[in-house]
Coordinates of C-alpha atoms in Angstrom, one line a residue:
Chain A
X1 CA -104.7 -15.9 -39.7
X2 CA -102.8 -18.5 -37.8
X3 CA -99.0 -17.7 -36.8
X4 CA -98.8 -21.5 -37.4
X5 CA -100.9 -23.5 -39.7
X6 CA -101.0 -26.7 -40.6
X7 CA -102.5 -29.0 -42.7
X8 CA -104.0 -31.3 -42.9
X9 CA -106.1 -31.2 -40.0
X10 CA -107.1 -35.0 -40.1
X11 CA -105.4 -37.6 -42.2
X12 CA -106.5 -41.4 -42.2
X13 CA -103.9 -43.4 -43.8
X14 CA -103.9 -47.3 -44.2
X15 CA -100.9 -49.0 -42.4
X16 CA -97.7 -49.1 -45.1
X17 CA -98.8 -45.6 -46.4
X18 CA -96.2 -42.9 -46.7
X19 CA -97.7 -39.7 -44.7
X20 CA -96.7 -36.0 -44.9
X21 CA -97.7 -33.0 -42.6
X22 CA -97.2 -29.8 -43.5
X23 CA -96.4 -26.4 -41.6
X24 CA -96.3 -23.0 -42.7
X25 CA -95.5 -19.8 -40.3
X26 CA -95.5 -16.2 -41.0
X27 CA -92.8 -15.3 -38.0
X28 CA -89.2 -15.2 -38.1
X29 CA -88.1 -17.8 -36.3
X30 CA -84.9 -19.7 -34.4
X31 CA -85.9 -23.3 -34.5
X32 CA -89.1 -25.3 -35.3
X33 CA -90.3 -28.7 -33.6
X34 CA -92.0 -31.4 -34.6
X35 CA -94.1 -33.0 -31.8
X36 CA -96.3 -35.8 -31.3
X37 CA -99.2 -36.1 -28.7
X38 CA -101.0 -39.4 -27.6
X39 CA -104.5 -39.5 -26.5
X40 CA -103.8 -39.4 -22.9
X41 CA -102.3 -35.8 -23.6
X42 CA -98.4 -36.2 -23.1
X43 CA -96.3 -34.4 -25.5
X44 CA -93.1 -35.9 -27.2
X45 CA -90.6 -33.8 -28.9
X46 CA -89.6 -35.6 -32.5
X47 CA -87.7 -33.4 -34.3
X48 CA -86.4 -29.9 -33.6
X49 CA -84.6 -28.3 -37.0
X50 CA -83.5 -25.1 -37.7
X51 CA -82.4 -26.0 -41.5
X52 CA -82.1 -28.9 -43.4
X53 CA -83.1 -32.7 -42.5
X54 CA -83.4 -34.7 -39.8
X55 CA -84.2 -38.1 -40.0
X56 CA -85.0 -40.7 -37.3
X57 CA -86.3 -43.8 -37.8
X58 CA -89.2 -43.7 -40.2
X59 CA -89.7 -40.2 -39.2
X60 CA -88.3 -37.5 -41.8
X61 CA -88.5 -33.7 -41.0
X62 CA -87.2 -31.0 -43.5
X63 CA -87.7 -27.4 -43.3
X64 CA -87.1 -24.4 -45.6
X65 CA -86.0 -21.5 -43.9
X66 CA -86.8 -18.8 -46.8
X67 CA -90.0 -20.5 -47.6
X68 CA -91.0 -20.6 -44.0
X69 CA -92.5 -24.4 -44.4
X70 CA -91.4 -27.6 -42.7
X71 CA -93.1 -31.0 -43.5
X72 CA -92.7 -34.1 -41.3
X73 CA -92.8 -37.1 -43.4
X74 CA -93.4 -40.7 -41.9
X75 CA -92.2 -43.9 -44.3
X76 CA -94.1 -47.3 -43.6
X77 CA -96.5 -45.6 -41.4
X78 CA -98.0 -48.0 -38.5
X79 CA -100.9 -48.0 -36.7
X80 CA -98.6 -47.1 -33.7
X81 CA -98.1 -43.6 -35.4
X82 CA -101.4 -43.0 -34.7
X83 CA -101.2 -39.6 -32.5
X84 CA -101.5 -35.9 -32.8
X85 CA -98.8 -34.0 -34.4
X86 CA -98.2 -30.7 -33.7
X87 CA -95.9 -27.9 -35.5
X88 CA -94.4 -25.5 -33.1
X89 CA -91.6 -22.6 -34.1
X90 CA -89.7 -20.9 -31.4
X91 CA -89.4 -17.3 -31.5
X92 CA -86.9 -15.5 -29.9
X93 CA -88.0 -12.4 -27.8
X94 CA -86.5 -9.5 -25.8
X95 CA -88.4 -11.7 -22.9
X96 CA -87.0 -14.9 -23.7
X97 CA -87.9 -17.4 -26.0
X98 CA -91.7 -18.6 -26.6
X99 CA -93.0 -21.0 -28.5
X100 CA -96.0 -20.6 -30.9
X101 CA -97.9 -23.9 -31.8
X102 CA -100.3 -25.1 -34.5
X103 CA -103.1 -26.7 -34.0
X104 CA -102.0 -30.0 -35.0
X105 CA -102.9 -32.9 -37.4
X106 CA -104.7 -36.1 -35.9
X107 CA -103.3 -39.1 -37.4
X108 CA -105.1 -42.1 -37.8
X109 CA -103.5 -45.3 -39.4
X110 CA -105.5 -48.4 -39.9
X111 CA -104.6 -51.6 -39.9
Chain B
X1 CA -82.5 -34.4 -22.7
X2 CA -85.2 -33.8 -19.7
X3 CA -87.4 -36.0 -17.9
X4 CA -90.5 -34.2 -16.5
X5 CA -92.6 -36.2 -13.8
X6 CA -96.2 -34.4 -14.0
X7 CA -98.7 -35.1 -11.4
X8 CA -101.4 -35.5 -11.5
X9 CA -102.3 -37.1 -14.9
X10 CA -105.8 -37.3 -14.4
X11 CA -108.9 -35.9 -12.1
X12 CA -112.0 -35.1 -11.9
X13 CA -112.6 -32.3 -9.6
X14 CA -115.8 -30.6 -8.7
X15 CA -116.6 -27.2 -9.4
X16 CA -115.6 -24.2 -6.5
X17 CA -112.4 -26.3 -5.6
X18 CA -109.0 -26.0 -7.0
X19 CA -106.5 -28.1 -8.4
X20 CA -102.6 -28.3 -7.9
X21 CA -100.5 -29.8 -10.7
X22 CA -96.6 -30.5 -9.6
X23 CA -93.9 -30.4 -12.5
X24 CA -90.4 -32.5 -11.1
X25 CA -87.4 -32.1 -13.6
X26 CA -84.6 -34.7 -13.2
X27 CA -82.1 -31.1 -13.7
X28 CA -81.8 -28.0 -13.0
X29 CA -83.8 -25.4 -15.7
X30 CA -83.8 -22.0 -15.7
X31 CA -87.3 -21.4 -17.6
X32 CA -90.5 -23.4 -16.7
X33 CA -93.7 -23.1 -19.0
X34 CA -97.3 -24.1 -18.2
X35 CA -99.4 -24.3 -21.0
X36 CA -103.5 -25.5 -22.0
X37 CA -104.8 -27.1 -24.3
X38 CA -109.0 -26.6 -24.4
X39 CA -110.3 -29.7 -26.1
X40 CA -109.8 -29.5 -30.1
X41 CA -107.5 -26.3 -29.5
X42 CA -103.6 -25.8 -30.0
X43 CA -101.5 -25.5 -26.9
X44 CA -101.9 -22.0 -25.2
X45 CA -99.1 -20.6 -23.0
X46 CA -100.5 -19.5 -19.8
X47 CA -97.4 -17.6 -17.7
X48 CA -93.9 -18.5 -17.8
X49 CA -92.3 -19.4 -14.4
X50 CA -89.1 -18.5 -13.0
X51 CA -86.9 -19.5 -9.9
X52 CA -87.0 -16.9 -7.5
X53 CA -89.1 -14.4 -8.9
X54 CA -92.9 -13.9 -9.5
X55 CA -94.6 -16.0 -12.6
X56 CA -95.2 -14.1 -15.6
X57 CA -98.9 -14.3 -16.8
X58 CA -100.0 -14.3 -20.6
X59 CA -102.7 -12.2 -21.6
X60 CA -106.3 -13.4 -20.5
X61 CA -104.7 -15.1 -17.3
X62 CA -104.3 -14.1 -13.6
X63 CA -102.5 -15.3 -10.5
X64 CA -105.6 -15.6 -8.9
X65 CA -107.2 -18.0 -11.1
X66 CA -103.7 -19.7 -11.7
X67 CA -101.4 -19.5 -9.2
X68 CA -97.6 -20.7 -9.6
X69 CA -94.6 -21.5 -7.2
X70 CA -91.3 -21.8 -8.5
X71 CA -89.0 -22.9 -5.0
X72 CA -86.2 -24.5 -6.8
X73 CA -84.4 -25.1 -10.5
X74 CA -86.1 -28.5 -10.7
X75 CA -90.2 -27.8 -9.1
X76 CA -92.9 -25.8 -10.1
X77 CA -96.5 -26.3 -9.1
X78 CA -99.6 -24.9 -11.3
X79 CA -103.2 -24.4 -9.3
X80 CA -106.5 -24.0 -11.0
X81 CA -108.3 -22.1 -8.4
X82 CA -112.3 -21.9 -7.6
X83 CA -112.4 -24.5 -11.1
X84 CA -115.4 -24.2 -13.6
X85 CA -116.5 -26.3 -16.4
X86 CA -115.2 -24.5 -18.7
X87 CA -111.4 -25.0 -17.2
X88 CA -111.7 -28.7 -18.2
X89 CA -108.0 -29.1 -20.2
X90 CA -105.1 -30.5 -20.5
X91 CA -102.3 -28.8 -18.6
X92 CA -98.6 -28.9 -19.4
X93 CA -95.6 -27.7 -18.4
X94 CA -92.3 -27.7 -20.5
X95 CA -88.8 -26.7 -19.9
X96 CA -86.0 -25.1 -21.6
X97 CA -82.8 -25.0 -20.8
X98 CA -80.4 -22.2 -20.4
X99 CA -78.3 -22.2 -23.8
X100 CA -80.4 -24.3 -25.1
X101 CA -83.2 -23.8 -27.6
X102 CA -84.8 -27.6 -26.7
X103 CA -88.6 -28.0 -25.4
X104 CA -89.3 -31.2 -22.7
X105 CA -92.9 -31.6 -22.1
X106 CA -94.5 -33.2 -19.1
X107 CA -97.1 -36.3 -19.4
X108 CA -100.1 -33.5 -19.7
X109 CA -102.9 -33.5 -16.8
X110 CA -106.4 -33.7 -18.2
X111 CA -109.1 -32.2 -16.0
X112 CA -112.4 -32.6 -15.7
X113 CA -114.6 -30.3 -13.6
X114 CA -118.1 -31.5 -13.3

């Protein structure tokens, strides 16, 4: 089993749509990000949370410490948003910090 | 925040040569990651770089095969030595700062080896 899972691991969405991602993780953890990753492979870092909310834009991000989920919510979703998004919690070790990723969720918004 | 310059983001490269990937930050980091991502697989760390000191190498990857240089707080280079098909990736690097628990990625370089 995944440190990181995701789900879903496709979502097709018709532009307007409200979207939601989900992340699970089984390892105590000190922060979690949201990223997003466009086809030519560069990564963006959306959201990085360690309780609570964070909102930007149409972009909404909430995790639950205790229940060790997070879910990245998009509002009016756009064709735009079309990208893959990626769950990724940051664990801190005697070594130094590491990051463990899922294995992300391809987006596709139509028009 | 970070800005990462990544070069190159792109190449096809034959197999038996190697490939060197530069990673320029606009400030001074303490950490530097390279990670890749095999086609339809999450990101895999592959050592963790620091200034001054030899690269530290995840399980399943060697200095041979990927060698790292580290001169400065803002430079890192990644090679892909003696490259197979089965190297064809992306390859990121990332940075954190010191205090600071925030991840900058590069642009990604996606290889091909044919």
């Amino acid at each position: 089993k995944n440190e990181v899972e995701q789900s879903p691991q496709n979502l097709t969405a018709q532009e307007g749509e409200f979207i939601t991602i989900n992340c699970s993780y089984s390892v105590g953890i000190s922060a979690l990000h949201w990223l997003q990753q466009h086809p030519g492979g560069g990564i963006v870092s959306l959201f990085m949370l360690s309780s609570g909310k964070k909102k930007h834009g149409r972009l909404i991000a909430t995790i639950n410490i205790q229940e060790k989920h997070s879910s990245l919510h998009i509002t009016a979703s756009h064709p735009r948003d079309s990208a893959v998004y990626i769950c990724a919690v940051l664990r801190k070790e005697t070594s130094g910090s590491r990051l463990t990723f899922g294995e992300g969720t391809q987006l596709t918004v139509n028009p | 925040s970070a800005v990462i310059s990544q070069k190159p983001s792109r190449d096809i490269c034959q197999r038996g040569t190697s490939l060197t990937i530069q990673c320029q930050v606009d400030s001074q980091v303490t950490m530097m990651f390279w990670y890749r991502q095999q086609p339809g697989q999450s990101l895999t760390l592959i050592a963790t770089a620091n200034q001054g000191s030899e690269a530290t190498y995840e399980s399943g990857f060697v200095i041979d095969k990927f060698p790292i240089s580290r001169p400065n707080l803002t430079f890192s280079t990644l090679t892909v030595s003696n490259m197979s098909p089965e190297d064809s990736s992306i390859y990121l690097c990332s940075v954190e700062r010191r205090l600071n628990t925030e991840a900058f990625f590069g642009q990604g370089t996606r290889l091909t080896v044919v």
